[in-house]
Amino acid sequence: MATEQELQTLFNQLDRDQDGKVSLSELFLSSGLSAVIEAETATRSPQALLAQYDADADGQLTFAELKQAVEQASNLT
């Protein structure tokens, strides 16, 4: 379980180019961090995470989309 602040820190670490979105390649470049994301969101892969939670279908996750994924998995404290 993660707090919103911990989730924001994790998101910022994943967002290597600091554009406010996490791309599929950024998820793959940070395998340790993406494993934490997968555990917190109950998804099996970065592709599954994007397919399920990329609300605007732009191929990237915003913090709001990631937060929603964690909330739906009941892992946000």
Short mmCIF file of N, CA and C in Angstrom, two decimals:
data_model
loop_
_atom_site.label_atom_id
_atom_site.label_comp_id
_atom_site.label_asym_id
_atom_site.label_seq_id
_atom_site.Cartn_x
_atom_site.Cartn_y
_atom_site.Cartn_z
N MET A 1 0.84 -1.18 0.00
CA MET A 1 0.00 0.00 0.00
C MET A 1 0.88 1.24 0.00
N ALA A 2 0.47 2.22 -0.76
CA ALA A 2 1.25 3.44 -0.90
C ALA A 2 0.40 4.64 -0.51
N THR A 3 1.07 5.64 0.01
CA THR A 3 0.39 6.92 0.24
C THR A 3 0.45 7.70 -1.07
N GLU A 4 -0.35 8.72 -1.17
CA GLU A 4 -0.34 9.54 -2.39
C GLU A 4 1.04 10.17 -2.59
N GLN A 5 1.68 10.60 -1.50
CA GLN A 5 3.01 11.20 -1.60
C GLN A 5 4.04 10.18 -2.11
N GLU A 6 3.97 8.94 -1.62
CA GLU A 6 4.88 7.90 -2.09
C GLU A 6 4.63 7.60 -3.57
N LEU A 7 3.38 7.58 -3.95
CA LEU A 7 3.03 7.33 -5.34
C LEU A 7 3.54 8.46 -6.24
N GLN A 8 3.44 9.70 -5.77
CA GLN A 8 3.94 10.84 -6.55
C GLN A 8 5.46 10.75 -6.72
N THR A 9 6.16 10.37 -5.66
CA THR A 9 7.61 10.20 -5.74
C THR A 9 7.97 9.12 -6.74
N LEU A 10 7.27 8.02 -6.69
CA LEU A 10 7.51 6.92 -7.63
C LEU A 10 7.22 7.36 -9.06
N PHE A 11 6.13 8.07 -9.25
CA PHE A 11 5.78 8.58 -10.58
C PHE A 11 6.89 9.49 -11.10
N ASN A 12 7.37 10.37 -10.25
CA ASN A 12 8.43 11.30 -10.67
C ASN A 12 9.71 10.56 -11.07
N GLN A 13 10.01 9.47 -10.38
CA GLN A 13 11.18 8.68 -10.72
C GLN A 13 10.99 7.97 -12.06
N LEU A 14 9.78 7.51 -12.32
CA LEU A 14 9.50 6.85 -13.60
C LEU A 14 9.50 7.84 -14.77
N ASP A 15 9.07 9.06 -14.52
CA ASP A 15 8.95 10.09 -15.56
C ASP A 15 10.32 10.70 -15.85
N ARG A 16 11.14 9.94 -16.57
CA ARG A 16 12.54 10.34 -16.80
C ARG A 16 12.68 11.66 -17.56
N ASP A 17 11.80 11.93 -18.51
CA ASP A 17 11.92 13.17 -19.27
C ASP A 17 11.14 14.33 -18.65
N GLN A 18 10.51 14.06 -17.50
CA GLN A 18 9.79 15.08 -16.73
C GLN A 18 8.74 15.82 -17.55
N ASP A 19 8.01 15.07 -18.40
CA ASP A 19 6.94 15.69 -19.19
C ASP A 19 5.57 15.54 -18.54
N GLY A 20 5.55 14.95 -17.34
CA GLY A 20 4.29 14.80 -16.64
C GLY A 20 3.53 13.54 -17.01
N LYS A 21 4.16 12.69 -17.83
CA LYS A 21 3.54 11.44 -18.24
C LYS A 21 4.60 10.34 -18.23
N VAL A 22 4.16 9.12 -17.98
CA VAL A 22 5.06 7.97 -18.01
C VAL A 22 4.72 7.13 -19.23
N SER A 23 5.70 6.98 -20.11
CA SER A 23 5.50 6.21 -21.34
C SER A 23 5.83 4.74 -21.10
N LEU A 24 5.47 3.93 -22.06
CA LEU A 24 5.77 2.51 -21.99
C LEU A 24 7.28 2.29 -21.90
N SER A 25 8.05 3.05 -22.68
CA SER A 25 9.50 2.89 -22.64
C SER A 25 10.06 3.29 -21.28
N GLU A 26 9.50 4.31 -20.64
CA GLU A 26 9.96 4.69 -19.30
C GLU A 26 9.65 3.60 -18.29
N LEU A 27 8.51 2.93 -18.45
CA LEU A 27 8.19 1.81 -17.57
C LEU A 27 9.19 0.67 -17.75
N PHE A 28 9.57 0.40 -18.99
CA PHE A 28 10.53 -0.67 -19.25
C PHE A 28 11.94 -0.30 -18.80
N LEU A 29 12.30 0.98 -18.88
CA LEU A 29 13.63 1.42 -18.46
C LEU A 29 13.83 1.34 -16.96
N SER A 30 12.76 1.35 -16.22
CA SER A 30 12.82 1.32 -14.75
C SER A 30 12.16 0.04 -14.26
N SER A 31 12.77 -1.08 -14.56
CA SER A 31 12.11 -2.36 -14.26
C SER A 31 11.79 -2.54 -12.78
N GLY A 32 12.68 -2.11 -11.90
CA GLY A 32 12.41 -2.23 -10.47
C GLY A 32 11.23 -1.38 -10.05
N LEU A 33 11.17 -0.15 -10.55
CA LEU A 33 10.07 0.74 -10.21
C LEU A 33 8.77 0.28 -10.86
N SER A 34 8.86 -0.20 -12.09
CA SER A 34 7.63 -0.65 -12.74
C SER A 34 7.10 -1.90 -12.07
N ALA A 35 7.97 -2.71 -11.47
CA ALA A 35 7.51 -3.88 -10.72
C ALA A 35 6.69 -3.45 -9.51
N VAL A 36 7.11 -2.37 -8.87
CA VAL A 36 6.35 -1.83 -7.74
C VAL A 36 4.99 -1.35 -8.22
N ILE A 37 4.97 -0.64 -9.34
CA ILE A 37 3.71 -0.15 -9.91
C ILE A 37 2.79 -1.33 -10.22
N GLU A 38 3.34 -2.36 -10.83
CA GLU A 38 2.53 -3.53 -11.17
C GLU A 38 1.94 -4.17 -9.91
N ALA A 39 2.73 -4.23 -8.84
CA ALA A 39 2.23 -4.80 -7.59
C ALA A 39 1.14 -3.92 -6.98
N GLU A 40 1.31 -2.61 -7.04
CA GLU A 40 0.34 -1.69 -6.46
C GLU A 40 -0.96 -1.62 -7.26
N THR A 41 -0.89 -1.93 -8.56
CA THR A 41 -2.08 -1.81 -9.40
C THR A 41 -2.66 -3.16 -9.79
N ALA A 42 -2.03 -4.23 -9.36
CA ALA A 42 -2.49 -5.59 -9.65
C ALA A 42 -2.53 -5.88 -11.15
N THR A 43 -1.58 -5.30 -11.91
CA THR A 43 -1.45 -5.61 -13.34
C THR A 43 -0.24 -6.51 -13.53
N ARG A 44 -0.21 -7.18 -14.67
CA ARG A 44 0.87 -8.15 -14.92
C ARG A 44 2.02 -7.59 -15.74
N SER A 45 1.82 -6.49 -16.43
CA SER A 45 2.87 -5.94 -17.29
C SER A 45 2.63 -4.46 -17.52
N PRO A 46 3.68 -3.74 -17.96
CA PRO A 46 3.47 -2.33 -18.31
C PRO A 46 2.42 -2.16 -19.40
N GLN A 47 2.38 -3.08 -20.36
CA GLN A 47 1.39 -2.99 -21.43
C GLN A 47 -0.03 -3.12 -20.87
N ALA A 48 -0.21 -4.04 -19.93
CA ALA A 48 -1.53 -4.22 -19.32
C ALA A 48 -1.93 -2.99 -18.53
N LEU A 49 -0.97 -2.39 -17.85
CA LEU A 49 -1.24 -1.16 -17.09
C LEU A 49 -1.74 -0.07 -18.02
N LEU A 50 -1.05 0.14 -19.13
CA LEU A 50 -1.47 1.16 -20.09
C LEU A 50 -2.82 0.81 -20.71
N ALA A 51 -2.99 -0.43 -21.11
CA ALA A 51 -4.24 -0.83 -21.75
C ALA A 51 -5.44 -0.61 -20.84
N GLN A 52 -5.25 -0.85 -19.56
CA GLN A 52 -6.38 -0.76 -18.63
C GLN A 52 -6.62 0.64 -18.10
N TYR A 53 -5.57 1.44 -17.92
CA TYR A 53 -5.73 2.71 -17.19
C TYR A 53 -5.38 3.98 -17.98
N ASP A 54 -4.96 3.85 -19.22
CA ASP A 54 -4.64 5.02 -20.04
C ASP A 54 -5.94 5.62 -20.57
N ALA A 55 -6.57 6.44 -19.74
CA ALA A 55 -7.93 6.95 -20.02
C ALA A 55 -8.02 7.73 -21.33
N ASP A 56 -6.99 8.51 -21.67
CA ASP A 56 -7.06 9.31 -22.89
C ASP A 56 -6.41 8.62 -24.09
N ALA A 57 -5.97 7.37 -23.91
CA ALA A 57 -5.42 6.54 -24.98
C ALA A 57 -4.27 7.19 -25.74
N ASP A 58 -3.42 7.91 -25.00
CA ASP A 58 -2.28 8.54 -25.65
C ASP A 58 -1.00 7.72 -25.53
N GLY A 59 -1.10 6.53 -24.94
CA GLY A 59 0.05 5.66 -24.80
C GLY A 59 0.95 6.00 -23.63
N GLN A 60 0.47 6.87 -22.75
CA GLN A 60 1.23 7.29 -21.58
C GLN A 60 0.29 7.41 -20.39
N LEU A 61 0.87 7.33 -19.19
CA LEU A 61 0.07 7.50 -17.98
C LEU A 61 0.39 8.83 -17.31
N THR A 62 -0.64 9.56 -16.96
CA THR A 62 -0.47 10.75 -16.14
C THR A 62 -0.49 10.30 -14.68
N PHE A 63 -0.14 11.21 -13.78
CA PHE A 63 -0.22 10.86 -12.36
C PHE A 63 -1.66 10.52 -11.98
N ALA A 64 -2.62 11.27 -12.50
CA ALA A 64 -4.03 11.01 -12.17
C ALA A 64 -4.45 9.62 -12.62
N GLU A 65 -4.00 9.19 -13.79
CA GLU A 65 -4.34 7.85 -14.28
C GLU A 65 -3.69 6.77 -13.42
N LEU A 66 -2.44 7.00 -13.03
CA LEU A 66 -1.76 6.04 -12.17
C LEU A 66 -2.42 5.98 -10.80
N LYS A 67 -2.78 7.13 -10.26
CA LYS A 67 -3.46 7.18 -8.97
C LYS A 67 -4.78 6.42 -9.03
N GLN A 68 -5.52 6.59 -10.11
CA GLN A 68 -6.78 5.87 -10.27
C GLN A 68 -6.54 4.37 -10.30
N ALA A 69 -5.49 3.94 -10.97
CA ALA A 69 -5.17 2.51 -11.04
C ALA A 69 -4.90 1.95 -9.65
N VAL A 70 -4.14 2.68 -8.86
CA VAL A 70 -3.81 2.23 -7.51
C VAL A 70 -5.06 2.26 -6.62
N GLU A 71 -5.87 3.29 -6.77
CA GLU A 71 -7.12 3.36 -5.99
C GLU A 71 -8.04 2.20 -6.33
N GLN A 72 -8.16 1.86 -7.61
CA GLN A 72 -9.05 0.77 -8.00
C GLN A 72 -8.54 -0.57 -7.48
N ALA A 73 -7.23 -0.69 -7.29
CA ALA A 73 -6.67 -1.91 -6.71
C ALA A 73 -6.72 -1.88 -5.19
N SER A 74 -7.30 -0.81 -4.64
CA SER A 74 -7.43 -0.62 -3.19
C SER A 74 -6.09 -0.62 -2.46
N ASN A 75 -5.09 -0.01 -3.09
CA ASN A 75 -3.77 0.04 -2.50
C ASN A 75 -3.30 1.45 -2.17
N LEU A 76 -4.18 2.42 -2.20
CA LEU A 76 -3.79 3.78 -1.83
C LEU A 76 -4.27 4.04 -0.41
N THR A 77 -3.33 4.45 0.46
CA THR A 77 -3.69 4.71 1.85
C THR A 77 -3.76 6.19 2.11
#
